[in-house]
């Protein structure tokens, strides 16, 4: 397992490298990675619900990753050892947020696993099963 810290380029590389992925630009040029028309990783525009508690400034480097379910989300955001978080805007939404500036707190392996999990959460069952079979996983 690699302890090398992840970078924004790694997020882009892993997301773009998943099968059947389309990358499109959001309304302000933010990258959105989708499978079957469903986003699974996207770089969010600054929004009022994600602000620096000290300055009140909107975060401009939020990355959103879909997760399998609320249990996985809670495991990531409720663990103070991880840099993942959620906002009220994402209540009931199976996703976690991460500031790009904190990617160095996440290993390359963890980001690769998170991106793959995000893809699996949004890909069709057929595509997901085929990808897992190709990797020798169940």
PDB file of C-alpha atoms in Angstrom:
ATOM      1  CA  UNK A   1       0.000   0.000   0.000  1.00  0.00           C
ATOM      2  CA  UNK A   2       1.344   3.374  -1.028  1.00  0.00           C
ATOM      3  CA  UNK A   3       1.681   6.177   1.473  1.00  0.00           C
ATOM      4  CA  UNK A   4       2.457   8.660  -1.294  1.00  0.00           C
ATOM      5  CA  UNK A   5       0.125  11.657  -0.898  1.00  0.00           C
ATOM      6  CA  UNK A   6      -2.489  12.180  -3.603  1.00  0.00           C
ATOM      7  CA  UNK A   7      -2.722  15.256  -5.795  1.00  0.00           C
ATOM      8  CA  UNK A   8      -5.427  16.909  -7.869  1.00  0.00           C
ATOM      9  CA  UNK A   9      -3.784  15.443 -10.967  1.00  0.00           C
ATOM     10  CA  UNK A  10      -4.210  11.971  -9.443  1.00  0.00           C
ATOM     11  CA  UNK A  11      -7.944  12.561  -8.935  1.00  0.00           C
ATOM     12  CA  UNK A  12      -8.267  13.591 -12.584  1.00  0.00           C
ATOM     13  CA  UNK A  13      -6.139  10.657 -13.780  1.00  0.00           C
ATOM     14  CA  UNK A  14      -8.063   8.030 -11.792  1.00  0.00           C
ATOM     15  CA  UNK A  15     -11.487   9.442 -12.677  1.00  0.00           C
ATOM     16  CA  UNK A  16     -10.657   9.744 -16.382  1.00  0.00           C
ATOM     17  CA  UNK A  17      -9.168   6.254 -16.353  1.00  0.00           C
ATOM     18  CA  UNK A  18     -12.323   4.475 -15.301  1.00  0.00           C
ATOM     19  CA  UNK A  19     -14.279   2.792 -18.130  1.00  0.00           C
ATOM     20  CA  UNK A  20     -17.074   4.535 -20.030  1.00  0.00           C
ATOM     21  CA  UNK A  21     -16.262   7.916 -18.491  1.00  0.00           C
ATOM     22  CA  UNK A  22     -17.176  11.236 -19.984  1.00  0.00           C
ATOM     23  CA  UNK A  23     -15.502  14.381 -18.686  1.00  0.00           C
ATOM     24  CA  UNK A  24     -17.446  17.520 -19.154  1.00  0.00           C
ATOM     25  CA  UNK A  25     -17.051  21.021 -17.887  1.00  0.00           C
ATOM     26  CA  UNK A  26     -19.563  22.486 -15.487  1.00  0.00           C
ATOM     27  CA  UNK A  27     -20.965  25.984 -15.967  1.00  0.00           C
ATOM     28  CA  UNK A  28     -17.812  27.625 -14.617  1.00  0.00           C
ATOM     29  CA  UNK A  29     -15.327  25.247 -16.202  1.00  0.00           C
ATOM     30  CA  UNK A  30     -15.209  22.835 -13.274  1.00  0.00           C
ATOM     31  CA  UNK A  31     -14.465  19.221 -14.206  1.00  0.00           C
ATOM     32  CA  UNK A  32     -17.314  16.732 -13.909  1.00  0.00           C
ATOM     33  CA  UNK A  33     -16.627  13.018 -14.421  1.00  0.00           C
ATOM     34  CA  UNK A  34     -19.641  10.893 -15.310  1.00  0.00           C
ATOM     35  CA  UNK A  35     -20.450   7.295 -16.182  1.00  0.00           C
ATOM     36  CA  UNK A  36     -23.685   6.598 -18.044  1.00  0.00           C
ATOM     37  CA  UNK A  37     -24.617  10.261 -17.677  1.00  0.00           C
ATOM     38  CA  UNK A  38     -24.272  10.188 -13.869  1.00  0.00           C
ATOM     39  CA  UNK A  39     -21.557  12.199 -12.164  1.00  0.00           C
ATOM     40  CA  UNK A  40     -19.337  10.294  -9.760  1.00  0.00           C
ATOM     41  CA  UNK A  41     -16.523  12.795  -9.095  1.00  0.00           C
ATOM     42  CA  UNK A  42     -16.770  16.513  -9.656  1.00  0.00           C
ATOM     43  CA  UNK A  43     -14.955  19.669  -8.779  1.00  0.00           C
ATOM     44  CA  UNK A  44     -17.487  21.956  -7.199  1.00  0.00           C
ATOM     45  CA  UNK A  45     -17.910  25.669  -7.744  1.00  0.00           C
ATOM     46  CA  UNK A  46     -17.662  27.819  -4.614  1.00  0.00           C
ATOM     47  CA  UNK A  47     -20.978  27.629  -2.776  1.00  0.00           C
ATOM     48  CA  UNK A  48     -22.348  29.304   0.342  1.00  0.00           C
ATOM     49  CA  UNK A  49     -22.687  26.000   2.222  1.00  0.00           C
ATOM     50  CA  UNK A  50     -18.918  25.272   2.208  1.00  0.00           C
ATOM     51  CA  UNK A  51     -17.013  28.117   3.797  1.00  0.00           C
ATOM     52  CA  UNK A  52     -13.842  28.624   5.769  1.00  0.00           C
ATOM     53  CA  UNK A  53     -14.984  28.927   9.407  1.00  0.00           C
ATOM     54  CA  UNK A  54     -12.286  31.505  10.164  1.00  0.00           C
ATOM     55  CA  UNK A  55     -12.716  33.847   7.198  1.00  0.00           C
ATOM     56  CA  UNK A  56     -16.246  33.094   5.990  1.00  0.00           C
ATOM     57  CA  UNK A  57     -14.848  32.804   2.447  1.00  0.00           C
ATOM     58  CA  UNK A  58     -16.344  30.152   0.190  1.00  0.00           C
ATOM     59  CA  UNK A  59     -14.037  27.220  -0.461  1.00  0.00           C
ATOM     60  CA  UNK A  60     -12.951  27.222  -4.093  1.00  0.00           C
ATOM     61  CA  UNK A  61     -11.353  23.776  -4.118  1.00  0.00           C
ATOM     62  CA  UNK A  62     -14.084  21.319  -3.066  1.00  0.00           C
ATOM     63  CA  UNK A  63     -14.049  17.904  -4.720  1.00  0.00           C
ATOM     64  CA  UNK A  64     -17.186  15.749  -4.437  1.00  0.00           C
ATOM     65  CA  UNK A  65     -16.990  11.945  -4.481  1.00  0.00           C
ATOM     66  CA  UNK A  66     -20.051   9.722  -4.604  1.00  0.00           C
ATOM     67  CA  UNK A  67     -20.030   6.867  -2.094  1.00  0.00           C
ATOM     68  CA  UNK A  68     -21.991   3.637  -1.932  1.00  0.00           C
ATOM     69  CA  UNK A  69     -24.329   4.602   0.892  1.00  0.00           C
ATOM     70  CA  UNK A  70     -24.872   6.626   4.057  1.00  0.00           C
ATOM     71  CA  UNK A  71     -22.884   4.117   6.111  1.00  0.00           C
ATOM     72  CA  UNK A  72     -19.764   4.655   3.997  1.00  0.00           C
ATOM     73  CA  UNK A  73     -20.319   8.412   4.063  1.00  0.00           C
ATOM     74  CA  UNK A  74     -20.599   8.460   7.860  1.00  0.00           C
ATOM     75  CA  UNK A  75     -17.482   6.294   8.198  1.00  0.00           C
ATOM     76  CA  UNK A  76     -15.486   8.895   6.282  1.00  0.00           C
ATOM     77  CA  UNK A  77     -16.943  12.164   7.546  1.00  0.00           C
ATOM     78  CA  UNK A  78     -17.358  11.144  11.189  1.00  0.00           C
ATOM     79  CA  UNK A  79     -13.760   9.959  11.520  1.00  0.00           C
ATOM     80  CA  UNK A  80     -11.681  12.928  12.747  1.00  0.00           C
ATOM     81  CA  UNK A  81      -8.576  11.270  11.291  1.00  0.00           C
ATOM     82  CA  UNK A  82      -9.836  11.900   7.733  1.00  0.00           C
ATOM     83  CA  UNK A  83     -10.127  15.242   5.916  1.00  0.00           C
ATOM     84  CA  UNK A  84     -13.532  14.332   4.443  1.00  0.00           C
ATOM     85  CA  UNK A  85     -16.619  16.356   5.319  1.00  0.00           C
ATOM     86  CA  UNK A  86     -20.193  17.039   4.302  1.00  0.00           C
ATOM     87  CA  UNK A  87     -22.438  20.079   4.446  1.00  0.00           C
ATOM     88  CA  UNK A  88     -26.151  20.452   5.080  1.00  0.00           C
ATOM     89  CA  UNK A  89     -26.625  20.787   1.323  1.00  0.00           C
ATOM     90  CA  UNK A  90     -25.522  17.152   1.015  1.00  0.00           C
ATOM     91  CA  UNK A  91     -27.737  15.740   3.786  1.00  0.00           C
ATOM     92  CA  UNK A  92     -29.254  12.534   2.469  1.00  0.00           C
ATOM     93  CA  UNK A  93     -26.903  12.554  -0.529  1.00  0.00           C
ATOM     94  CA  UNK A  94     -24.438   9.657  -0.796  1.00  0.00           C
ATOM     95  CA  UNK A  95     -21.298  11.727  -1.246  1.00  0.00           C
ATOM     96  CA  UNK A  96     -18.355  13.144   0.642  1.00  0.00           C
ATOM     97  CA  UNK A  97     -16.450  16.349   0.132  1.00  0.00           C
ATOM     98  CA  UNK A  98     -12.719  16.966   0.265  1.00  0.00           C
ATOM     99  CA  UNK A  99     -10.741  20.164  -0.085  1.00  0.00           C
ATOM    100  CA  UNK A 100      -8.091  19.797  -2.779  1.00  0.00           C
ATOM    101  CA  UNK A 101      -5.639  21.574  -0.469  1.00  0.00           C
ATOM    102  CA  UNK A 102      -5.972  18.612   1.931  1.00  0.00           C
ATOM    103  CA  UNK A 103      -5.296  15.878  -0.634  1.00  0.00           C
ATOM    104  CA  UNK A 104      -1.832  15.468   0.851  1.00  0.00           C
ATOM    105  CA  UNK A 105      -3.561  13.920   3.881  1.00  0.00           C
ATOM    106  CA  UNK A 106      -4.918  11.112   1.700  1.00  0.00           C
ATOM    107  CA  UNK A 107      -2.715   8.455   0.135  1.00  0.00           C
ATOM    108  CA  UNK A 108      -2.619   7.739  -3.551  1.00  0.00           C
ATOM    109  CA  UNK A 109      -4.101   4.287  -2.870  1.00  0.00           C
ATOM    110  CA  UNK A 110      -6.958   5.773  -0.851  1.00  0.00           C
ATOM    111  CA  UNK A 111      -7.845   8.233  -3.609  1.00  0.00           C
ATOM    112  CA  UNK A 112      -7.719   5.485  -6.230  1.00  0.00           C
ATOM    113  CA  UNK A 113     -10.055   3.374  -4.065  1.00  0.00           C
ATOM    114  CA  UNK A 114     -12.369   6.328  -3.428  1.00  0.00           C
ATOM    115  CA  UNK A 115     -12.618   7.160  -7.134  1.00  0.00           C
ATOM    116  CA  UNK A 116     -13.266   3.507  -8.025  1.00  0.00           C
ATOM    117  CA  UNK A 117     -15.946   3.311  -5.329  1.00  0.00           C
ATOM    118  CA  UNK A 118     -17.529   6.514  -6.621  1.00  0.00           C
ATOM    119  CA  UNK A 119     -17.579   5.076 -10.126  1.00  0.00           C
ATOM    120  CA  UNK A 120     -19.115   1.808  -8.885  1.00  0.00           C
ATOM    121  CA  UNK A 121     -21.776   3.766  -6.974  1.00  0.00           C
ATOM    122  CA  UNK A 122     -22.929   5.415 -10.211  1.00  0.00           C
ATOM    123  CA  UNK A 123     -22.172   2.870 -12.931  1.00  0.00           C
ATOM    124  CA  UNK A 124     -24.819   0.441 -14.089  1.00  0.00           C
ATOM    125  CA  UNK A 125     -24.746  -2.965 -12.441  1.00  0.00           C
ATOM    126  CA  UNK A 126     -23.663  -4.523 -15.736  1.00  0.00           C
ATOM    127  CA  UNK A 127     -20.730  -2.145 -16.133  1.00  0.00           C
ATOM    128  CA  UNK A 128     -19.780  -2.456 -12.478  1.00  0.00           C
ATOM    129  CA  UNK A 129     -19.873  -6.242 -12.552  1.00  0.00           C
ATOM    130  CA  UNK A 130     -17.810  -6.340 -15.760  1.00  0.00           C
ATOM    131  CA  UNK A 131     -15.178  -4.017 -14.296  1.00  0.00           C
ATOM    132  CA  UNK A 132     -14.975  -6.013 -11.065  1.00  0.00           C
ATOM    133  CA  UNK A 133     -14.734  -9.295 -12.998  1.00  0.00           C
ATOM    134  CA  UNK A 134     -11.934  -7.901 -15.126  1.00  0.00           C
ATOM    135  CA  UNK A 135     -10.037  -6.991 -11.950  1.00  0.00           C
ATOM    136  CA  UNK A 136     -10.697 -10.405 -10.433  1.00  0.00           C
ATOM    137  CA  UNK A 137     -12.894  -8.949  -7.668  1.00  0.00           C
ATOM    138  CA  UNK A 138     -16.384  -9.905  -6.641  1.00  0.00           C
TER     139      UNK A 138
END
